[in-house]
Short mmCIF file of C-alpha atoms in Angstrom, two decimals:
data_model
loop_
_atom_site.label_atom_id
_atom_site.label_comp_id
_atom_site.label_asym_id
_atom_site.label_seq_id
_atom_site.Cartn_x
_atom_site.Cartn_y
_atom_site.Cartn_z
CA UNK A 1 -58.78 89.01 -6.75
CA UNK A 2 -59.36 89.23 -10.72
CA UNK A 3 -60.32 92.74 -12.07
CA UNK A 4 -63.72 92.78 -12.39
CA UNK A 5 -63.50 95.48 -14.24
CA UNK A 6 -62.35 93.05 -17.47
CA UNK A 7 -64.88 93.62 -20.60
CA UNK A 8 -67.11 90.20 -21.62
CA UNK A 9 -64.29 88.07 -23.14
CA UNK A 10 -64.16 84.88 -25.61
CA UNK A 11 -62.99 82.09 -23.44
CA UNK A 12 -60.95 79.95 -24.76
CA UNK A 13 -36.84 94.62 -13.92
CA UNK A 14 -34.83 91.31 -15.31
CA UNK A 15 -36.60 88.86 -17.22
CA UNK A 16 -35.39 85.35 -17.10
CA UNK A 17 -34.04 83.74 -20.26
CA UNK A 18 -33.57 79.85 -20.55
CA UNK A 19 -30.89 78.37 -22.76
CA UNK A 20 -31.93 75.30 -24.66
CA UNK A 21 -29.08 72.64 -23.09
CA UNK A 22 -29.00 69.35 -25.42
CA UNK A 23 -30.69 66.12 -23.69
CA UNK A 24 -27.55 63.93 -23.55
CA UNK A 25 -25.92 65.03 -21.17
CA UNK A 26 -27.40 68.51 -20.16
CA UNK A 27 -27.41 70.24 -17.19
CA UNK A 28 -29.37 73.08 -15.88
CA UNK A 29 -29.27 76.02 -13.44
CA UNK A 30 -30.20 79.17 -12.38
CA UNK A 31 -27.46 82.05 -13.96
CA UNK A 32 -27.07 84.87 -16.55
CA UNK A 33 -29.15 85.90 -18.92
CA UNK A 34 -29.32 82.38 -21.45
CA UNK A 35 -29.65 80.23 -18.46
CA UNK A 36 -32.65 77.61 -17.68
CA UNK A 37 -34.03 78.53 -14.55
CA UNK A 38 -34.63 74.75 -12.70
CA UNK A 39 -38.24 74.54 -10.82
CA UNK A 40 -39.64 71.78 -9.28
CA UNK A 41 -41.84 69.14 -11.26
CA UNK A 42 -45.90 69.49 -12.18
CA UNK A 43 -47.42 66.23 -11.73
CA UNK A 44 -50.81 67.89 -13.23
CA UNK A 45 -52.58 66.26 -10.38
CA UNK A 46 -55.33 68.79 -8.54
CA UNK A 47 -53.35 71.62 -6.60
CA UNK A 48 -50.63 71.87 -9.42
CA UNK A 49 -51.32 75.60 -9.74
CA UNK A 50 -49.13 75.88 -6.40
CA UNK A 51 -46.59 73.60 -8.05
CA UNK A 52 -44.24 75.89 -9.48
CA UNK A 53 -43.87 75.48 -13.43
CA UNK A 54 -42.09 76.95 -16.53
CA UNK A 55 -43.27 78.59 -19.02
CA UNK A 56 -41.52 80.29 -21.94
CA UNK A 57 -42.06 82.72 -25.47
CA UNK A 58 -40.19 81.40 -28.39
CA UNK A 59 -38.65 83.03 -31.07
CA UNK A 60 -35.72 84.63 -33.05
CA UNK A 61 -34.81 88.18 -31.99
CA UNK A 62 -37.62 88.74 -29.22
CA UNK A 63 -35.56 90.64 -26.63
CA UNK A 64 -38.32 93.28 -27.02
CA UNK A 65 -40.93 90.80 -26.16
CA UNK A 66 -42.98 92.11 -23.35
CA UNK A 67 -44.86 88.53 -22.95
CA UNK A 68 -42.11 87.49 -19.88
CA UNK A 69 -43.45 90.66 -17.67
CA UNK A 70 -47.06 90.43 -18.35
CA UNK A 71 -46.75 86.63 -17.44
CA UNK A 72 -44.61 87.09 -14.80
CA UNK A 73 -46.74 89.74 -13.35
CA UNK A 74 -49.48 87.73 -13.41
CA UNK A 75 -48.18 85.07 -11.15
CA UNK A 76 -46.91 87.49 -8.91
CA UNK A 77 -50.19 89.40 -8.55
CA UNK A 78 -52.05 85.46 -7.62
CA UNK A 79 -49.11 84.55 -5.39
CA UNK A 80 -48.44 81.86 -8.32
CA UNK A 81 -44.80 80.18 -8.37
CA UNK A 82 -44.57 80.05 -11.69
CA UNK A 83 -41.80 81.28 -14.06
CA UNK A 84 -42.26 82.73 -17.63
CA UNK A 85 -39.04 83.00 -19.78
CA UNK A 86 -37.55 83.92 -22.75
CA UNK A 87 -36.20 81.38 -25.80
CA UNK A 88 -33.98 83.26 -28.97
CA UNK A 89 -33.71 80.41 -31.26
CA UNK A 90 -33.72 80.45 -34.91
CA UNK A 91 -33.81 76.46 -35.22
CA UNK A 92 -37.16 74.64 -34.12
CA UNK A 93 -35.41 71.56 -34.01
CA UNK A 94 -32.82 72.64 -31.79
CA UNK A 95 -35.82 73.67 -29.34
CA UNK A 96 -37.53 70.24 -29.48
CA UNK A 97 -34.28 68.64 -28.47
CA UNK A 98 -33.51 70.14 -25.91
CA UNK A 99 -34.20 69.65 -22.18
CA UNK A 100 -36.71 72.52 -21.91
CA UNK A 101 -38.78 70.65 -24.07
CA UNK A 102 -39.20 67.60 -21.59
CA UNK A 103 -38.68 68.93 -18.50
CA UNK A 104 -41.41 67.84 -16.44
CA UNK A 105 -41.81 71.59 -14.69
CA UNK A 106 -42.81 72.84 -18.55
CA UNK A 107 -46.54 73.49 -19.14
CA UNK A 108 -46.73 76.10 -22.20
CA UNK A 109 -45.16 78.03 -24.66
CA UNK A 110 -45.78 81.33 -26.16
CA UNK A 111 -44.64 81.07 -30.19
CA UNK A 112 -43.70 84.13 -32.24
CA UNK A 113 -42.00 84.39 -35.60
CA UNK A 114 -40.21 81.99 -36.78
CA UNK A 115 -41.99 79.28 -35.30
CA UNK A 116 -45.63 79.91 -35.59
CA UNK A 117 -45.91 77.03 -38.40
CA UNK A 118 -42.53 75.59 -37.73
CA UNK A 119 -43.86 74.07 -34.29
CA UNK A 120 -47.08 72.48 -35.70
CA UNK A 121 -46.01 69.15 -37.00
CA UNK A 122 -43.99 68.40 -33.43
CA UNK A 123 -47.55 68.37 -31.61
CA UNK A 124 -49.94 66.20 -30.77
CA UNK A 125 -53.09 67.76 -31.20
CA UNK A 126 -54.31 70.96 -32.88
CA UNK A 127 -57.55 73.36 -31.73
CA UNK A 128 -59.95 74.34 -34.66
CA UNK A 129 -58.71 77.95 -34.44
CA UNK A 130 -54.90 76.88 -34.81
CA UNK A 131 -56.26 74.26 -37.42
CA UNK A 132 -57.80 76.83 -39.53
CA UNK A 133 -55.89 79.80 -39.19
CA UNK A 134 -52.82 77.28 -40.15
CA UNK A 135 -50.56 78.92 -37.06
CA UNK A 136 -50.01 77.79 -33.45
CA UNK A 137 -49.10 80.97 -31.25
CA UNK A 138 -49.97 78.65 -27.74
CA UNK A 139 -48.69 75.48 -26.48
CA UNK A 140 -50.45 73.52 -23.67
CA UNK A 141 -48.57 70.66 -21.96
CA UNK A 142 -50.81 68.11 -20.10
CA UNK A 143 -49.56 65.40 -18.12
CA UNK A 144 -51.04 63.01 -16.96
CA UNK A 145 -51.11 60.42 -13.90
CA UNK A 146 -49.17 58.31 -15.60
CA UNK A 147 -46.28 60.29 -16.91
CA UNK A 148 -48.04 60.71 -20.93
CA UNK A 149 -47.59 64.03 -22.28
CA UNK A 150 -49.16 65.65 -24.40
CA UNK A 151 -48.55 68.77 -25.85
CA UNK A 152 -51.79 70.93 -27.85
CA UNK A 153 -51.37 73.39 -30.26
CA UNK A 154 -53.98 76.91 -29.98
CA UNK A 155 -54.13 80.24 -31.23
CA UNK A 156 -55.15 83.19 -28.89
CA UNK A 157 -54.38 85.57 -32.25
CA UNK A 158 -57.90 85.78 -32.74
CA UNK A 159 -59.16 86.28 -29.63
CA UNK A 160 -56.62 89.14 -29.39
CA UNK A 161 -58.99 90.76 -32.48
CA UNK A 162 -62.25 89.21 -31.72
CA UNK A 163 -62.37 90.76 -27.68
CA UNK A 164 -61.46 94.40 -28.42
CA UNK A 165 -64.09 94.44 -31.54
CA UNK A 166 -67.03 92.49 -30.45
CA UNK A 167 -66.90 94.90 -27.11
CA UNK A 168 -66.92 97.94 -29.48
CA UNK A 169 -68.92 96.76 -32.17
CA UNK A 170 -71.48 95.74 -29.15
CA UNK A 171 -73.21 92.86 -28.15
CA UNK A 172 -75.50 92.62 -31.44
CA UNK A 173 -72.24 92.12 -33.56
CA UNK A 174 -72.76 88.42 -34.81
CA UNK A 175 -76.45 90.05 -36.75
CA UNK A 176 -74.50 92.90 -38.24
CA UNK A 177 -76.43 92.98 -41.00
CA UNK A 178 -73.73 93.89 -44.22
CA UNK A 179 -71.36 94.29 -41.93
CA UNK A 180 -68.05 94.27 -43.12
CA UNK A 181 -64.28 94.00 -42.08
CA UNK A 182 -61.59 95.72 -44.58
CA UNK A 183 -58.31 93.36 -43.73
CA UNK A 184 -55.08 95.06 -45.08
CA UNK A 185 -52.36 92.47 -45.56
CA UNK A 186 -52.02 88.82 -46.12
CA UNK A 187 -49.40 87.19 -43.57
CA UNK A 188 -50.29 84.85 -40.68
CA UNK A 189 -51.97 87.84 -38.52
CA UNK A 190 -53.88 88.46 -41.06
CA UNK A 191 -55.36 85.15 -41.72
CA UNK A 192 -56.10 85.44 -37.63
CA UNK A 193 -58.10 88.49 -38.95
CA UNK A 194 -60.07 86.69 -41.09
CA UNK A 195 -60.52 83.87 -38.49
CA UNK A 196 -61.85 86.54 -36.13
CA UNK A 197 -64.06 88.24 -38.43
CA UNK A 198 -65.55 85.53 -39.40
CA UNK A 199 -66.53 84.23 -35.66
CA UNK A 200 -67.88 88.36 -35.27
CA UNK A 201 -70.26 87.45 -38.54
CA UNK A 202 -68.46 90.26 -40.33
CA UNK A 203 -68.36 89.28 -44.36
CA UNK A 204 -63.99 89.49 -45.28
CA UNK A 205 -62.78 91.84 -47.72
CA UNK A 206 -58.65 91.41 -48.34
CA UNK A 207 -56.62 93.89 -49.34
CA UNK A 208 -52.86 93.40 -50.51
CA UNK A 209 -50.35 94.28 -52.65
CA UNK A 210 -49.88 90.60 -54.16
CA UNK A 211 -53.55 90.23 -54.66
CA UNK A 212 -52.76 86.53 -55.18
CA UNK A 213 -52.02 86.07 -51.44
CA UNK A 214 -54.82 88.23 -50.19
CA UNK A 215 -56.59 85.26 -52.92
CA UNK A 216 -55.05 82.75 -50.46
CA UNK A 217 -57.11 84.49 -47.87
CA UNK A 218 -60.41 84.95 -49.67
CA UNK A 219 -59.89 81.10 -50.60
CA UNK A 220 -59.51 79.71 -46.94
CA UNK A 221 -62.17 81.78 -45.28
CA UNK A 222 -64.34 83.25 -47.83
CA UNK A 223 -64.65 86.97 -48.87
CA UNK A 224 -63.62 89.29 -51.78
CA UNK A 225 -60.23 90.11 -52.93
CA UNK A 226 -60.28 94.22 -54.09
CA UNK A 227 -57.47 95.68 -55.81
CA UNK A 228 -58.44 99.33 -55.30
CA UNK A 229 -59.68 101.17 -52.25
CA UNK A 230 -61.07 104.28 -53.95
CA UNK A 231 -64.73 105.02 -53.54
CA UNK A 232 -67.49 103.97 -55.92
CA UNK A 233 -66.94 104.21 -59.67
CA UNK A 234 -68.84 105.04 -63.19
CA UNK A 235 -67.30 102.18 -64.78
CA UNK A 236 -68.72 98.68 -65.53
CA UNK A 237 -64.96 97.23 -66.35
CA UNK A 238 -65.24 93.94 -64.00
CA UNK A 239 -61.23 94.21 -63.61
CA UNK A 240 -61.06 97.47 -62.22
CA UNK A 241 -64.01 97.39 -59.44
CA UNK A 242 -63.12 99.39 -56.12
CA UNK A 243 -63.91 98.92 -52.93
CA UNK A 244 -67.11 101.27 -53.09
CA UNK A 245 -67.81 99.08 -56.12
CA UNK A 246 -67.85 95.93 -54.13
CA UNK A 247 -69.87 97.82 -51.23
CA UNK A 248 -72.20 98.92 -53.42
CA UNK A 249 -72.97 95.64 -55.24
CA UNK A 250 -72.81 93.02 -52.46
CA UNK A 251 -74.88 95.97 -49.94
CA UNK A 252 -72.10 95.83 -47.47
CA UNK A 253 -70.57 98.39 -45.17
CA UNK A 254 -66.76 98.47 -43.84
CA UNK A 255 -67.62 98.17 -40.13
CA UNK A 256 -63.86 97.29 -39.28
CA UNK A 257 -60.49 98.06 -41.02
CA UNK A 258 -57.61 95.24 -39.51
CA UNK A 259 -54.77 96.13 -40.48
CA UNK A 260 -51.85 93.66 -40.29
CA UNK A 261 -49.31 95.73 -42.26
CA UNK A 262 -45.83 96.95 -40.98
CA UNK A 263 -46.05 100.75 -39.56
CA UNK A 264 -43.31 101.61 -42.26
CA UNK A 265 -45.74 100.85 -44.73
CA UNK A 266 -46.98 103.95 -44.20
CA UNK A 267 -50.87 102.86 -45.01
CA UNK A 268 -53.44 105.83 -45.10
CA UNK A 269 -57.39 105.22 -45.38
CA UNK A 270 -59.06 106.87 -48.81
CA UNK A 271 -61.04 109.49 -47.53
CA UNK A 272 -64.14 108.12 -48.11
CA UNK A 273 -63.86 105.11 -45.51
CA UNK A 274 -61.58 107.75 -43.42
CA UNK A 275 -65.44 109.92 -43.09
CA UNK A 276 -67.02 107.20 -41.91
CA UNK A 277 -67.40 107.98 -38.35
CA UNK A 278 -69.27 104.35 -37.19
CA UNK A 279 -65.87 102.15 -38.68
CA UNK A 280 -63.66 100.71 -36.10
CA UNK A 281 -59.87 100.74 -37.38
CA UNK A 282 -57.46 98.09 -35.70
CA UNK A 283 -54.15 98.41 -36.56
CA UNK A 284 -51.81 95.15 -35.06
CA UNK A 285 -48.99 97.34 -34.30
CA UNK A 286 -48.11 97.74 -30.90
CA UNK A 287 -44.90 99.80 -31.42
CA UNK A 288 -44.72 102.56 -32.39
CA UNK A 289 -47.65 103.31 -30.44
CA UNK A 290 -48.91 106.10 -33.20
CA UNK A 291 -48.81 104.72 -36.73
CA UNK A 292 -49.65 106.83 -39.92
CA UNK A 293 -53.35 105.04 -40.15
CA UNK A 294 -53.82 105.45 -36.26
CA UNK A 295 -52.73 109.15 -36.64
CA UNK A 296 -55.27 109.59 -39.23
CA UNK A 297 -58.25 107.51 -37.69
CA UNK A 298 -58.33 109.88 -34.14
CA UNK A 299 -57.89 112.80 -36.36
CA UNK A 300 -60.83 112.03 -38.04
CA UNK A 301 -62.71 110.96 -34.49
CA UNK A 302 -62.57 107.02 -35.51
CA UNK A 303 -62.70 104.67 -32.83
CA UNK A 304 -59.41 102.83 -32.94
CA UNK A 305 -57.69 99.59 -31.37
CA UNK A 306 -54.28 99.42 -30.92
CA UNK A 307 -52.06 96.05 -31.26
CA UNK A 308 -51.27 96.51 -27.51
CA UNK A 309 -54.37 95.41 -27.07
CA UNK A 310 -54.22 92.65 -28.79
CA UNK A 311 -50.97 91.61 -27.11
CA UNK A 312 -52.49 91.56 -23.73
CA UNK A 313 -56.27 89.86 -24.70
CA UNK A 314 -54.14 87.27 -26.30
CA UNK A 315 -52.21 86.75 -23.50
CA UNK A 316 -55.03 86.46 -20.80
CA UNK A 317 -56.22 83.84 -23.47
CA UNK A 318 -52.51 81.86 -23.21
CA UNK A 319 -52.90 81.93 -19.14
CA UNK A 320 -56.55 80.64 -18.81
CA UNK A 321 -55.45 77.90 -21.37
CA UNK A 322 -52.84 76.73 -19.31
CA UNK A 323 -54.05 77.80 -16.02
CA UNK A 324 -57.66 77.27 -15.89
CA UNK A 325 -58.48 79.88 -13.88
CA UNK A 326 -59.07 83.67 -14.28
CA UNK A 327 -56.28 85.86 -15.23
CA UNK A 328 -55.35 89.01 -13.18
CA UNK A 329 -56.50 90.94 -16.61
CA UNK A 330 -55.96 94.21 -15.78
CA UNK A 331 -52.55 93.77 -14.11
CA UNK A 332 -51.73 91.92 -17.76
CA UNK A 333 -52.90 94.91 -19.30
CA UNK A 334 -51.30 97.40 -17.15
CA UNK A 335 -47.85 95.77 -17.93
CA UNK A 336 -48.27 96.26 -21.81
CA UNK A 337 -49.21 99.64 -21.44
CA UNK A 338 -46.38 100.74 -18.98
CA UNK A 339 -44.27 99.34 -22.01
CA UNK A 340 -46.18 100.28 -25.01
CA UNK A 341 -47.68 103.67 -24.03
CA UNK A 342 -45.22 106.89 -25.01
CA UNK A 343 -43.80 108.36 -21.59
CA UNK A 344 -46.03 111.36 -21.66
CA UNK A 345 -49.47 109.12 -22.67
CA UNK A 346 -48.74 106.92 -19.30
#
């Protein structure tokens, strides 16, 4: 039976590893580590959730990947047949011709770095979330009666940010009035960020050290670029405004800080935003499982989201997508954290 015990959500041992074998010619079996696993076809007709099917995470150097236990976990825990593996391939185009990629048993993909944009142009259809946020991390394969496939492009990224906040912010967070999300960094998580803060009703305020691509981000889903984080100044120069500034003139308060930048950044809060004891600070890192701003948000008695959770909200997303049924969430969730937690937090 599903956890009931899951908050309210936005609906939307050895692992095995498949080896991408060419389509003329190609064979495939079960082996070592590398080798596609064969299952039996899905015909997507009603009962297909008994059929078993494949399903896979792509991406270049993702042996840490803890997607192919959460997945496989999943199954296990719904008596499901299904198999979740692993792809390392630095080529997209080697992945699309390969047999994987039409085997009839495949239903979805998982898509990390490098691939996130790479995949987009080799699908049929996009969601408005994968449209927007310009990245595809979810790939759904339908098939029909007659043998069409067709393969949709999602994003679960967001929903990753958007569960853990909206339960913390609580159930009033789309009226926040001047409510505000800091987001540090300007990659593709980041523009996920701003997808997700948006959809929360949170105004955007980018932060980055090449204020033209935190621009980018103020450009494609609204908001304020800010250059400085310090508190609110004396000074009427419009090219040296702070933070505080910009809080201070547009009325808003930093509700949420998302940060999206690499633990060996190093990133500390000012003090001032660090003394706010309402913000929310979300830091997309799920290893190492104490980064410098996580340190310094408990010390100061912030409430704080860690990227683990992210990983496994955003994976109970990818399953309902392709399943269409409940996920086992808090078996999901207890995989990440048997792999993300420190040995003496477990």
């Amino acid at each position: 039976a599903v956890s009931s015990s899951r908050p309210a959500r936005h609906v939307g041992g050895l692992l095995p590893a498949f080896q991408l074998s060419r389509l003329v010619g190609a064979t495939t079996g079960p082996g070592k580590s590398g080798t596609c696993l064969t299952a039996a076809a899905a015909d997507g007709s009603e009962g297909a959730s008994a059929v078993p099917q494949k399903f896979a995470i792509i991406g270049h150097n993702i042996a840490y990947s803890v997607s192919p236990a959460m997945h496989n976990a999943a199954y296990n825990e719904l008596g499901l047949p299904h198999t979740y593996g692993l792809i390392d391939e630095e080529d997209m185009a080697t992945i699309v011709a390969s047999n994987f990629w039409i085997d009839p048993a495949f239903r979805g993909m998982s898509v990390t770095i490098p691939h996130k944009q790479a995949i987009m142009p080799h699908l049929d259809e996009l969601s408005d979330a994968a449209e927007r946020i310009g990245a595809v991390n979810t790939v759904i394969v339908d098939k029909a009666a007659s043998g069409t496939i067709q393969r949709r492009g999602d994003n679960t990224d967001w929903i990753g940010i958007y569960n853990p906040l909206k339960a913390r912010l609580g159930g009033d967070a789309l009226s926040i009035k001047g409510g505000a999300a800091l987001i540090l960094g300007a990659g593709g998580t980041a523009r996920a960020a701003a997808y997700a803060a948006t959809q929360l009703g949170l105004e955007r305020v980018y932060y980055n050290r090449t204020p033209s691509k935190a621009q980018e981000l103020a450009d494609a889903f609204g908001g304020t670029v800010v250059g400085d984080l310090s508190g609110a100044s004396d000074g009427n120069d419009q090219k040296s405004k702070t933070l505080g500034d910009i809080c201070k003139e547009k009325d808003l308060k930093v509700r949420v800080v998302l940060s999206t930048l690499p633990a060996a950044a190093g990133f500390e809060l000012p003090e001032w935003l660090a003394a706010d004891k309402s913000t929310v600070v979300f830091d997309v890192n799920y290893k190492p499982y104490w980064t410098p701003l996580l340190r310094q948000a408990e010390a100061a008695g912030l409430d704080v989201v860690r990227g683990s959770e992210m990983l496994w909200e955003q994976g109970v997303g990818q399953f309902e997508l392709w399943l269409d049924q409940d996920a086992p969430y808090d078996v999901m969730k207890k995989v990440v954290l048997e792999n993300c937690l420190p040995k003496e937090e477990e």
